[in-house]
C-alpha atoms as a PDB file:
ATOM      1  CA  UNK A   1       0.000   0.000   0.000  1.00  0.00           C
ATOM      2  CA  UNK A   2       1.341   3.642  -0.792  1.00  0.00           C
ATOM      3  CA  UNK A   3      -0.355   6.832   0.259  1.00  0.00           C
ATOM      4  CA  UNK A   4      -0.155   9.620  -1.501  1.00  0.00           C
ATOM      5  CA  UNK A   5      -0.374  13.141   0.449  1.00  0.00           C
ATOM      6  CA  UNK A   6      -2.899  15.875  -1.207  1.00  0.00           C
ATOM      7  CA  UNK A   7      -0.884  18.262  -3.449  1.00  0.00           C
ATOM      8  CA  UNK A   8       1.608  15.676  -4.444  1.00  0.00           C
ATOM      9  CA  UNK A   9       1.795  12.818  -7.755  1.00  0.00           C
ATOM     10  CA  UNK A  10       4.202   9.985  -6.984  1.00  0.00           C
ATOM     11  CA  UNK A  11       5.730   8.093 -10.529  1.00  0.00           C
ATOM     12  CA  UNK A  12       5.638   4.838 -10.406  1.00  0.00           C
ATOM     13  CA  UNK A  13       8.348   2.680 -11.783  1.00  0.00           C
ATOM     14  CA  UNK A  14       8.420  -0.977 -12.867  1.00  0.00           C
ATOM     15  CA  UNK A  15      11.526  -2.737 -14.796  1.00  0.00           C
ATOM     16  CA  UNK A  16      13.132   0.897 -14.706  1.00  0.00           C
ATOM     17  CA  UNK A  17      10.303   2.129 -16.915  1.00  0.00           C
ATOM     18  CA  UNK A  18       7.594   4.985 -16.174  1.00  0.00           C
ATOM     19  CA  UNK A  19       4.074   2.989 -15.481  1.00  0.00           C
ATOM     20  CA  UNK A  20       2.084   5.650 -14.510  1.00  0.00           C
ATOM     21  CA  UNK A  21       1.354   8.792 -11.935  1.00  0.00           C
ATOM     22  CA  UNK A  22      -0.333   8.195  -8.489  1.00  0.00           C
ATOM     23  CA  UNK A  23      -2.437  10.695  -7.478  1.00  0.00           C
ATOM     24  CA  UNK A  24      -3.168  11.810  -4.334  1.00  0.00           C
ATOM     25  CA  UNK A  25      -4.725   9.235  -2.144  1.00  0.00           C
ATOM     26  CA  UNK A  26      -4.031   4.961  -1.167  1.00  0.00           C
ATOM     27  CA  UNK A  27      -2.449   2.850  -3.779  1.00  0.00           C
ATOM     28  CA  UNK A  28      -1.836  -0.951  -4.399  1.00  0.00           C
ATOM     29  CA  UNK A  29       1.590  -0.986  -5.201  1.00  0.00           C
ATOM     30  CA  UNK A  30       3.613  -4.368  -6.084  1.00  0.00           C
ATOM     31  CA  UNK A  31       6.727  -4.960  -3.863  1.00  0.00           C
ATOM     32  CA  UNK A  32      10.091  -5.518  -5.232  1.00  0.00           C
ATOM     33  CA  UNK A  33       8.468  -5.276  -8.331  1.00  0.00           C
ATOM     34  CA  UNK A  34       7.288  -1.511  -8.601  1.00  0.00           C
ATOM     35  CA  UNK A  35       9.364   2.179  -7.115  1.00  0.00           C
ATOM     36  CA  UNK A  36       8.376   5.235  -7.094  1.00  0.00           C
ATOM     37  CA  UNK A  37      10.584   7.260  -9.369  1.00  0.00           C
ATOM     38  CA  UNK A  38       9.702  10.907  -8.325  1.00  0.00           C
ATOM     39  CA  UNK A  39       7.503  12.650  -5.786  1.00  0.00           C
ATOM     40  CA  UNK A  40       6.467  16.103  -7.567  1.00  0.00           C
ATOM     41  CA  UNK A  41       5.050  18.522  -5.411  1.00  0.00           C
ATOM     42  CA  UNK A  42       2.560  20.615  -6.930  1.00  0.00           C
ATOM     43  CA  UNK A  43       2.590  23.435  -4.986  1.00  0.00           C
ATOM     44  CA  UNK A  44       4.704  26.322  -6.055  1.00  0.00           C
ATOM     45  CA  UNK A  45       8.652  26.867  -5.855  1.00  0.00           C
ATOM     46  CA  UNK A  46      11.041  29.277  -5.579  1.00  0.00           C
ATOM     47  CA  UNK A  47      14.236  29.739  -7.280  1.00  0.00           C
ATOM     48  CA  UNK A  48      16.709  32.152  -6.715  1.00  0.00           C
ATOM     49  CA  UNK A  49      19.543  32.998  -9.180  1.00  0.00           C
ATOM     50  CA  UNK A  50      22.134  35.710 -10.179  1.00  0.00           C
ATOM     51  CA  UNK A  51      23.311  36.258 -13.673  1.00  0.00           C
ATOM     52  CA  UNK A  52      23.828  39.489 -15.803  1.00  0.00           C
ATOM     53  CA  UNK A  53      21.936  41.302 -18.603  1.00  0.00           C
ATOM     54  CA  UNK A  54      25.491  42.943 -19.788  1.00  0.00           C
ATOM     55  CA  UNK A  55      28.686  42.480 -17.700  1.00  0.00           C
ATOM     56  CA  UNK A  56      28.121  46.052 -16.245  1.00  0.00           C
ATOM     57  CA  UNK A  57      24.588  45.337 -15.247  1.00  0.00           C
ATOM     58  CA  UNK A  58      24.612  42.174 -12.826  1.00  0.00           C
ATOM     59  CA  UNK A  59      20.741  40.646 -12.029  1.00  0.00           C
ATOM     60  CA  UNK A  60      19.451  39.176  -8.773  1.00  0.00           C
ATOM     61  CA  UNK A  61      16.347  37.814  -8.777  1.00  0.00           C
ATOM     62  CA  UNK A  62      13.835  34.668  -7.592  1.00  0.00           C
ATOM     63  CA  UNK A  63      11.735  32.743 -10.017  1.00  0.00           C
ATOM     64  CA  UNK A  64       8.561  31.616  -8.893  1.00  0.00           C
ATOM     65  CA  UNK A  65       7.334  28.006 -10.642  1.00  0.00           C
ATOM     66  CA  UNK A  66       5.071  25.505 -10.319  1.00  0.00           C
ATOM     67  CA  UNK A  67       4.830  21.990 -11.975  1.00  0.00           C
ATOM     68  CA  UNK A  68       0.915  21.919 -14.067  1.00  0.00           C
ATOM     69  CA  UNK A  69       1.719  18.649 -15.813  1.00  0.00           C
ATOM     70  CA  UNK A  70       3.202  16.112 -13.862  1.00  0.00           C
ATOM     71  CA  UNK A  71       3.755  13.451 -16.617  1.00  0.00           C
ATOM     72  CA  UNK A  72       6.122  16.116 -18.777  1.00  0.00           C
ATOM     73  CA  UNK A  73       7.772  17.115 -15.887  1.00  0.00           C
ATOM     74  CA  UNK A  74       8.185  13.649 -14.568  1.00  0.00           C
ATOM     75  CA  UNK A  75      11.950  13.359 -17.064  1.00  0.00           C
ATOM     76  CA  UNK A  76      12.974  16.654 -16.008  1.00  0.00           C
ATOM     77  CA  UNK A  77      12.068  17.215 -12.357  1.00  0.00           C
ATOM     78  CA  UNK A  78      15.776  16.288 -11.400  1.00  0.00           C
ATOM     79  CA  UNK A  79      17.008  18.778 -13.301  1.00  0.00           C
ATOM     80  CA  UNK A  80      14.298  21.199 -12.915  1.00  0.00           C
ATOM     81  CA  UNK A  81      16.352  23.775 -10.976  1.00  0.00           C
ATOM     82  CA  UNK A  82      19.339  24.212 -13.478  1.00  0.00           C
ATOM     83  CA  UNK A  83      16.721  24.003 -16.788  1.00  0.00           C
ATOM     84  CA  UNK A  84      15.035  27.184 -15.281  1.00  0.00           C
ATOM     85  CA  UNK A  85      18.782  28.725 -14.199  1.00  0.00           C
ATOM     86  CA  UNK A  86      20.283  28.804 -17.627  1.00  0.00           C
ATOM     87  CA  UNK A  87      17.202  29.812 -19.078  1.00  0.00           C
ATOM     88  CA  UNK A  88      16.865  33.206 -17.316  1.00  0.00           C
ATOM     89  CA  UNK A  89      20.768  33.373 -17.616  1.00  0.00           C
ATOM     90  CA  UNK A  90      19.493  32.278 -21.657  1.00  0.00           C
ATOM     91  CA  UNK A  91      16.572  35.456 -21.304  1.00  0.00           C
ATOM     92  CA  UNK A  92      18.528  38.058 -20.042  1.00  0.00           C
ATOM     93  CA  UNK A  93      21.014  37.907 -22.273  1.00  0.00           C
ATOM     94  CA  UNK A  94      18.924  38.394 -25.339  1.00  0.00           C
ATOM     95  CA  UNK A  95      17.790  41.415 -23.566  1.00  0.00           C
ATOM     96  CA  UNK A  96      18.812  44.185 -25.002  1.00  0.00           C
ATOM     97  CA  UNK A  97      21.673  45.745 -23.361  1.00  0.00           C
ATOM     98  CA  UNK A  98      21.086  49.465 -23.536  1.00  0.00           C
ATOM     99  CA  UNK A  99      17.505  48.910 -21.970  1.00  0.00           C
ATOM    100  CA  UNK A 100      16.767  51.422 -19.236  1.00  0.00           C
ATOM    101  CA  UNK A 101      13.446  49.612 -18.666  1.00  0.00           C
ATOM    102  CA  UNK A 102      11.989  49.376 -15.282  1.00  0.00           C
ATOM    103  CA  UNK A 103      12.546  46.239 -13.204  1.00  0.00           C
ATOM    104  CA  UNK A 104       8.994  45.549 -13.442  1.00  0.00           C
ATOM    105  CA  UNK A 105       8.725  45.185 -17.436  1.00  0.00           C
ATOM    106  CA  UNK A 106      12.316  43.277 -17.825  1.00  0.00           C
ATOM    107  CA  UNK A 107      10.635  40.564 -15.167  1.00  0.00           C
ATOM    108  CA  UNK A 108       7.657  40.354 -17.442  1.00  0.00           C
ATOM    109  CA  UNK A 109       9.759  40.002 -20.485  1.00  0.00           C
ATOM    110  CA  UNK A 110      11.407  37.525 -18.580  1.00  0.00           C
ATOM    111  CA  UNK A 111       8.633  35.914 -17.710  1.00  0.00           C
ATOM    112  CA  UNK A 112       7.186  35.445 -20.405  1.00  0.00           C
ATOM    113  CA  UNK A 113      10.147  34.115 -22.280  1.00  0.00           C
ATOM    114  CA  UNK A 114      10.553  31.407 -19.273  1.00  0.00           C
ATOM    115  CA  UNK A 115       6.459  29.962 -20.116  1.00  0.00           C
ATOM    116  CA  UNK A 116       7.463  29.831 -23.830  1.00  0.00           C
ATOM    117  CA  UNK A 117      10.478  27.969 -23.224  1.00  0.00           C
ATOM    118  CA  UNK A 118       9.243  25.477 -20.197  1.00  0.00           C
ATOM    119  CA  UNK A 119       5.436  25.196 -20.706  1.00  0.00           C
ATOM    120  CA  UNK A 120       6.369  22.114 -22.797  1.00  0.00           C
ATOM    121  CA  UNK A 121       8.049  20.639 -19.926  1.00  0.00           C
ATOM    122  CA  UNK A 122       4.858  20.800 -17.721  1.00  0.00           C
ATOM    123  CA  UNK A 123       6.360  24.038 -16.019  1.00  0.00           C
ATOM    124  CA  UNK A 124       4.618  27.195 -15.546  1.00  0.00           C
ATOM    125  CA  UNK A 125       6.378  30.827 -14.362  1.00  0.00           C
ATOM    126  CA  UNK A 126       4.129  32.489 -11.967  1.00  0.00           C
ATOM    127  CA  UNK A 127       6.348  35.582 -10.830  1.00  0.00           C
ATOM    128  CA  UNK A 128       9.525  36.927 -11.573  1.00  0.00           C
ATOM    129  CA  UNK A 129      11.081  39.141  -9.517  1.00  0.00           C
ATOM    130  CA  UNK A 130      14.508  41.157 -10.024  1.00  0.00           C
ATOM    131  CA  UNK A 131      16.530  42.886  -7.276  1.00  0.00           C
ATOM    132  CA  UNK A 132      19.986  45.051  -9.241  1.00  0.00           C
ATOM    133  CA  UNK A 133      23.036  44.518  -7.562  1.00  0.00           C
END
């Protein structure tokens, strides 16, 4: 028997191969013969991360994410962290560098660049916020 807590999807494993997802509640699970790969919370997460748009202009900032499909982000989830670090180090780097935007529209440029690039992984940007150095 597995339980699985509310706001959580377990993925099960059998012969090293994705089965299926267990959602939240009690499962029949075979011993020895089934593992659960991954628990995915899906609540949201925070990320924080440092990078620059321009060498002159260093960023600080925290992503907030949350996972919305559980069975795309079930390959990824291990690397979840560093897929969303490189691609806001990706983002602000095709900003443009003599922007004198505010904080506010850079972080929804960002933003928005971060859903294109990770809604395919079952990842969704809520917030973005950016402190300057």
């Amino acid at each position: 028997m597995k339980r699985v807590p509310a706001g959580q999807v377990h993925s099960l494993y059998r012969r090293g191969k994705p089965v299926r997802l267990l959602q939240a509640g009690t499962h029949v699970v075979m011993p020895l013969v089934d593992r659960v790969g991954h628990r995915i919370d899906l609540g949201g997460r925070t990320l924080s991360f440092d990078a620059s748009m321009a060498e002159t202009k260093p960023m600080h900032g925290t992503v907030y994410w949350q996972v919305l499909e559980p069975e795309r982000v079930d390959a990824v989830i291990e690397h979840a962290d560093q897929l969303i670090r490189s691609t806001v180090v990706d983002a602000l780097h095709a900003e443009p560098e003599d922007t004198q935007d505010e904080r506010r529209e850079v972080a929804a440029r960002l933003k928005s660049s971060l859903n294109k690039h990770l809604r395919s992984r079952g990842v969704m940007v809520t917030r973005v916020e950016l402190e300057a150095a």
